[in-house]
Amino acid sequence: DAKTTQPDSMESTEGETVHLPCSHATISGNEYIYWYRQVPLQGPEYVTHGLQQNTTNSMAFLAIASDRKSSTLILTHVSLRDAAVYHCILRVVQQGTGSKLSFGKGAKLTVSP
Amino acid sequence: EAAVTQSPRNKVAVTGGKVTLSCNQTNNHNNMYWYRQDTGHGLRLIHYSYGAGSTEKGDIPDGYKASRPSQENFSLILELATPSQTSVYFCASGDWGGRDTQYFGPGTRLLVL
């Protein structure tokens, strides 16, 4: 997997909108941008993914730069349950077989009441 | 109802002993994965499987074996456990469905003394 760069940590307060940045300057044309999150003592959880266009689901909005060298995960109205380590990773998705995940340290999001 | 379950959740083993970690999924996914997660190393793939009867080596397979006797079950076997295998082990299932999303179990904490 190609390398991504995230801040080590970010802080927010309940109800705020949080922007989690991710840099992937060497991304290839066939690599998707995936976001997972993990809370202590639990397994990672899928958040969202995208290739070129911005995407949105019930968990987050993913904004992808036009040159695809960076992306931002946007969490609106964060709650204490959103406190987690967020991982931005690049995947070459192989139809029919799936593919492995490889996480680095990720970005730790702290949410205060 | 949890779709990926792991047993045991916690295990203490002695050096040189045999350890078997079990994983069961009810997602009907073809692919299953075993990862370990250590502080400072993120998530690393040990073995994975594309279906019953198949096992493939991941990035760090040495010292581990895997077994996929059925669609639902995937085991990780440490024939001769060593203290360096003390870690948190996660099982995941996934399938190609346009998303290549993986669903993780709650993890097994293994301590090898």
Short mmCIF file of C-alpha atoms in Angstrom, two decimals:
data_model
loop_
_atom_site.label_atom_id
_atom_site.label_comp_id
_atom_site.label_asym_id
_atom_site.label_seq_id
_atom_site.Cartn_x
_atom_site.Cartn_y
_atom_site.Cartn_z
CA ASP A 1 0.00 0.00 0.00
CA ALA A 2 1.20 3.49 -0.80
CA LYS A 3 2.10 5.76 2.07
CA THR A 4 -0.31 8.20 3.64
CA THR A 5 0.41 10.96 6.12
CA GLN A 6 -1.94 11.99 8.88
CA PRO A 7 -1.55 14.15 11.97
CA ASP A 8 -0.88 12.15 15.11
CA SER A 9 -3.84 13.64 16.93
CA MET A 10 -6.70 16.08 16.75
CA GLU A 11 -9.05 17.48 19.36
CA SER A 12 -12.65 18.56 19.16
CA THR A 13 -15.73 19.24 21.26
CA GLU A 14 -19.11 17.55 21.05
CA GLY A 15 -21.31 19.04 18.36
CA GLU A 16 -18.47 20.43 16.30
CA THR A 17 -17.52 19.54 12.74
CA VAL A 18 -14.11 17.91 12.48
CA HIS A 19 -11.85 17.82 9.44
CA LEU A 20 -9.35 14.97 9.43
CA PRO A 21 -6.69 15.47 6.75
CA CYS A 22 -4.74 12.82 4.88
CA SER A 23 -1.91 13.34 2.43
CA HIS A 24 -1.17 10.75 -0.27
CA ALA A 25 1.07 12.51 -2.75
CA THR A 26 2.15 9.33 -4.57
CA ILE A 27 -1.29 7.80 -5.03
CA SER A 28 -1.74 5.72 -8.17
CA GLY A 29 -4.66 6.01 -10.54
CA ASN A 30 -6.19 2.69 -9.50
CA GLU A 31 -5.91 3.22 -5.75
CA TYR A 32 -8.97 3.91 -3.67
CA ILE A 33 -8.88 5.98 -0.49
CA TYR A 34 -10.34 4.11 2.48
CA TRP A 35 -11.01 5.28 5.99
CA TYR A 36 -11.36 3.00 8.98
CA ARG A 37 -11.60 3.90 12.64
CA GLN A 38 -10.79 2.00 15.81
CA VAL A 39 -11.71 2.53 19.42
CA PRO A 40 -9.72 0.92 22.23
CA LEU A 41 -10.38 -2.76 22.85
CA GLN A 42 -12.35 -3.14 19.60
CA GLY A 43 -11.62 -4.13 16.04
CA PRO A 44 -11.36 -1.55 13.25
CA GLU A 45 -14.59 -0.30 11.68
CA TYR A 46 -15.11 0.77 8.08
CA VAL A 47 -16.05 4.42 7.71
CA THR A 48 -16.05 5.27 4.02
CA HIS A 49 -14.06 5.16 0.81
CA GLY A 50 -13.73 6.95 -2.51
CA LEU A 51 -11.79 7.05 -5.74
CA GLN A 52 -12.18 10.49 -7.29
CA GLN A 53 -15.53 12.00 -6.39
CA ASN A 54 -16.51 13.20 -2.95
CA THR A 55 -18.64 10.65 -1.12
CA THR A 56 -21.02 10.77 1.79
CA ASN A 57 -22.72 8.24 4.01
CA SER A 58 -24.29 8.13 7.44
CA MET A 59 -20.91 8.21 9.13
CA ALA A 60 -18.90 10.84 7.27
CA PHE A 61 -18.24 12.98 4.22
CA LEU A 62 -15.08 12.29 2.25
CA ALA A 63 -13.66 15.19 0.29
CA ILE A 64 -11.03 14.23 -2.30
CA ALA A 65 -8.79 16.85 -3.86
CA SER A 66 -9.04 17.20 -7.63
CA ASP A 67 -5.45 15.95 -8.05
CA ARG A 68 -6.18 13.12 -5.55
CA LYS A 69 -3.01 13.88 -3.61
CA SER A 70 -4.94 14.60 -0.45
CA SER A 71 -8.30 13.94 1.11
CA THR A 72 -10.26 15.05 4.15
CA LEU A 73 -12.67 13.06 6.26
CA ILE A 74 -15.36 15.36 7.60
CA LEU A 75 -17.34 14.37 10.66
CA THR A 76 -20.31 16.59 11.47
CA HIS A 77 -21.84 17.03 14.92
CA VAL A 78 -19.27 14.76 16.55
CA SER A 79 -20.19 12.92 19.72
CA LEU A 80 -18.12 11.14 22.34
CA ARG A 81 -18.67 7.93 20.39
CA ASP A 82 -16.67 9.38 17.49
CA ALA A 83 -13.52 9.44 19.59
CA ALA A 84 -11.23 6.91 17.93
CA VAL A 85 -8.07 6.45 15.92
CA TYR A 86 -8.86 7.17 12.28
CA HIS A 87 -6.85 5.42 9.59
CA CYS A 88 -6.51 6.69 6.05
CA ILE A 89 -5.25 3.98 3.71
CA LEU A 90 -4.90 3.40 -0.01
CA ARG A 91 -6.16 0.19 -1.61
CA VAL A 92 -5.87 -1.37 -4.99
CA VAL A 93 -9.19 -3.14 -5.03
CA GLN A 94 -9.00 -6.53 -6.71
CA GLN A 95 -12.35 -7.71 -7.93
CA GLY A 96 -13.18 -11.22 -6.94
CA THR A 97 -10.49 -11.61 -4.33
CA GLY A 98 -10.57 -8.58 -2.07
CA SER A 99 -7.36 -7.24 -0.63
CA LYS A 100 -5.47 -6.91 2.61
CA LEU A 101 -5.44 -3.90 4.88
CA SER A 102 -2.36 -2.36 6.37
CA PHE A 103 -2.76 0.28 9.07
CA GLY A 104 -0.22 2.67 10.39
CA LYS A 105 -0.59 4.74 13.53
CA GLY A 106 -3.53 6.78 12.25
CA ALA A 107 -4.83 10.00 13.75
CA LYS A 108 -6.25 9.94 17.25
CA LEU A 109 -9.39 12.04 17.56
CA THR A 110 -10.26 13.20 21.05
CA VAL A 111 -13.76 14.54 21.69
CA SER A 112 -14.46 16.57 24.79
CA PRO A 113 -17.92 17.06 26.33
CA GLU B 1 -25.90 -10.21 16.54
CA ALA B 2 -22.14 -9.93 16.00
CA ALA B 3 -21.16 -11.09 12.53
CA VAL B 4 -17.52 -11.88 13.30
CA THR B 5 -16.73 -13.57 16.58
CA GLN B 6 -13.42 -14.70 18.01
CA SER B 7 -12.49 -17.13 20.73
CA PRO B 8 -10.95 -17.02 23.17
CA ARG B 9 -11.06 -13.30 23.91
CA ASN B 10 -8.07 -13.60 26.21
CA LYS B 11 -5.40 -16.26 26.37
CA VAL B 12 -2.28 -16.85 28.42
CA ALA B 13 0.10 -19.41 26.96
CA VAL B 14 3.52 -20.75 27.84
CA THR B 15 6.54 -20.55 25.56
CA GLY B 16 6.69 -23.61 23.34
CA GLY B 17 3.04 -24.43 23.76
CA LYS B 18 0.47 -24.72 21.00
CA VAL B 19 -2.18 -22.02 20.68
CA THR B 20 -5.23 -22.03 18.44
CA LEU B 21 -7.25 -18.88 17.86
CA SER B 22 -10.66 -19.34 16.31
CA CYS B 23 -12.79 -17.06 14.20
CA ASN B 24 -16.37 -17.47 13.00
CA GLN B 25 -18.27 -15.23 10.60
CA THR B 26 -21.93 -15.20 9.63
CA ASN B 27 -21.51 -12.67 6.80
CA ASN B 28 -21.17 -15.43 4.18
CA HIS B 29 -18.01 -13.73 2.97
CA ASN B 30 -15.49 -15.62 0.90
CA ASN B 31 -12.45 -13.83 2.28
CA MET B 32 -11.16 -14.02 5.81
CA TYR B 33 -8.07 -12.47 7.35
CA TRP B 34 -5.91 -12.73 10.45
CA TYR B 35 -4.06 -9.62 11.63
CA ARG B 36 -2.01 -8.77 14.64
CA GLN B 37 -1.80 -5.32 16.14
CA ASP B 38 1.09 -4.09 18.23
CA THR B 39 1.89 -0.66 19.55
CA GLY B 40 4.17 1.05 17.08
CA HIS B 41 3.41 -1.36 14.23
CA GLY B 42 -0.22 -0.76 13.42
CA LEU B 43 -2.14 -3.63 11.86
CA ARG B 44 -0.20 -6.38 10.07
CA LEU B 45 -1.56 -9.24 7.98
CA ILE B 46 -0.54 -12.76 8.99
CA HIS B 47 -2.64 -15.10 6.83
CA TYR B 48 -5.75 -14.83 4.73
CA SER B 49 -8.12 -17.07 2.83
CA TYR B 50 -10.24 -16.80 -0.30
CA GLY B 51 -12.58 -19.60 0.69
CA ALA B 52 -12.91 -22.96 2.36
CA GLY B 53 -9.78 -25.02 1.96
CA SER B 54 -7.56 -22.10 0.92
CA THR B 55 -4.96 -20.24 2.94
CA GLU B 56 -2.46 -17.65 1.80
CA LYS B 57 0.54 -16.08 3.49
CA GLY B 58 0.31 -12.45 4.45
CA ASP B 59 3.13 -10.09 5.33
CA ILE B 60 4.29 -11.77 8.54
CA PRO B 61 3.43 -15.50 8.32
CA ASP B 62 6.49 -16.93 10.07
CA GLY B 63 5.58 -18.86 13.21
CA TYR B 64 1.90 -19.07 12.27
CA LYS B 65 -0.30 -21.51 10.39
CA ALA B 66 -3.86 -21.02 9.27
CA SER B 67 -6.77 -23.33 8.58
CA ARG B 68 -10.05 -22.64 6.75
CA PRO B 69 -12.18 -25.76 7.11
CA SER B 70 -15.42 -24.06 6.11
CA GLN B 71 -16.84 -20.80 4.80
CA GLU B 72 -17.61 -19.69 8.34
CA ASN B 73 -14.47 -20.68 10.24
CA PHE B 74 -10.86 -19.57 10.03
CA SER B 75 -8.27 -20.56 12.63
CA LEU B 76 -4.81 -19.23 13.42
CA ILE B 77 -2.40 -21.75 14.89
CA LEU B 78 0.79 -21.07 16.79
CA GLU B 79 2.54 -24.44 16.93
CA LEU B 80 5.35 -23.26 19.21
CA ALA B 81 4.34 -20.02 20.87
CA THR B 82 7.03 -17.47 21.67
CA PRO B 83 6.90 -14.29 23.79
CA SER B 84 7.31 -12.22 20.60
CA GLN B 85 3.86 -13.43 19.57
CA THR B 86 2.28 -11.65 22.51
CA SER B 87 -0.16 -9.33 20.78
CA VAL B 88 -3.77 -8.55 19.97
CA TYR B 89 -5.08 -10.66 17.11
CA PHE B 90 -7.95 -9.59 14.91
CA CYS B 91 -9.94 -11.69 12.50
CA ALA B 92 -11.85 -10.08 9.66
CA SER B 93 -14.15 -11.16 6.86
CA GLY B 94 -14.71 -9.41 3.58
CA ASP B 95 -15.86 -9.85 0.05
CA TRP B 96 -15.87 -8.09 -3.25
CA GLY B 97 -19.12 -6.21 -3.52
CA GLY B 98 -17.95 -2.97 -4.95
CA ARG B 99 -16.60 -1.83 -1.62
CA ASP B 100 -13.97 -4.34 -0.51
CA THR B 101 -14.96 -3.62 3.07
CA GLN B 102 -13.64 -5.76 5.88
CA TYR B 103 -15.56 -6.50 9.05
CA PHE B 104 -13.53 -7.16 12.14
CA GLY B 105 -14.03 -9.28 15.20
CA PRO B 106 -13.48 -7.98 18.73
CA GLY B 107 -9.93 -9.29 18.97
CA THR B 108 -8.06 -11.86 21.05
CA ARG B 109 -5.47 -10.75 23.56
CA LEU B 110 -2.66 -13.29 23.69
CA LEU B 111 0.07 -13.26 26.31
CA VAL B 112 2.91 -15.74 25.89
CA LEU B 113 5.00 -16.17 29.01
#
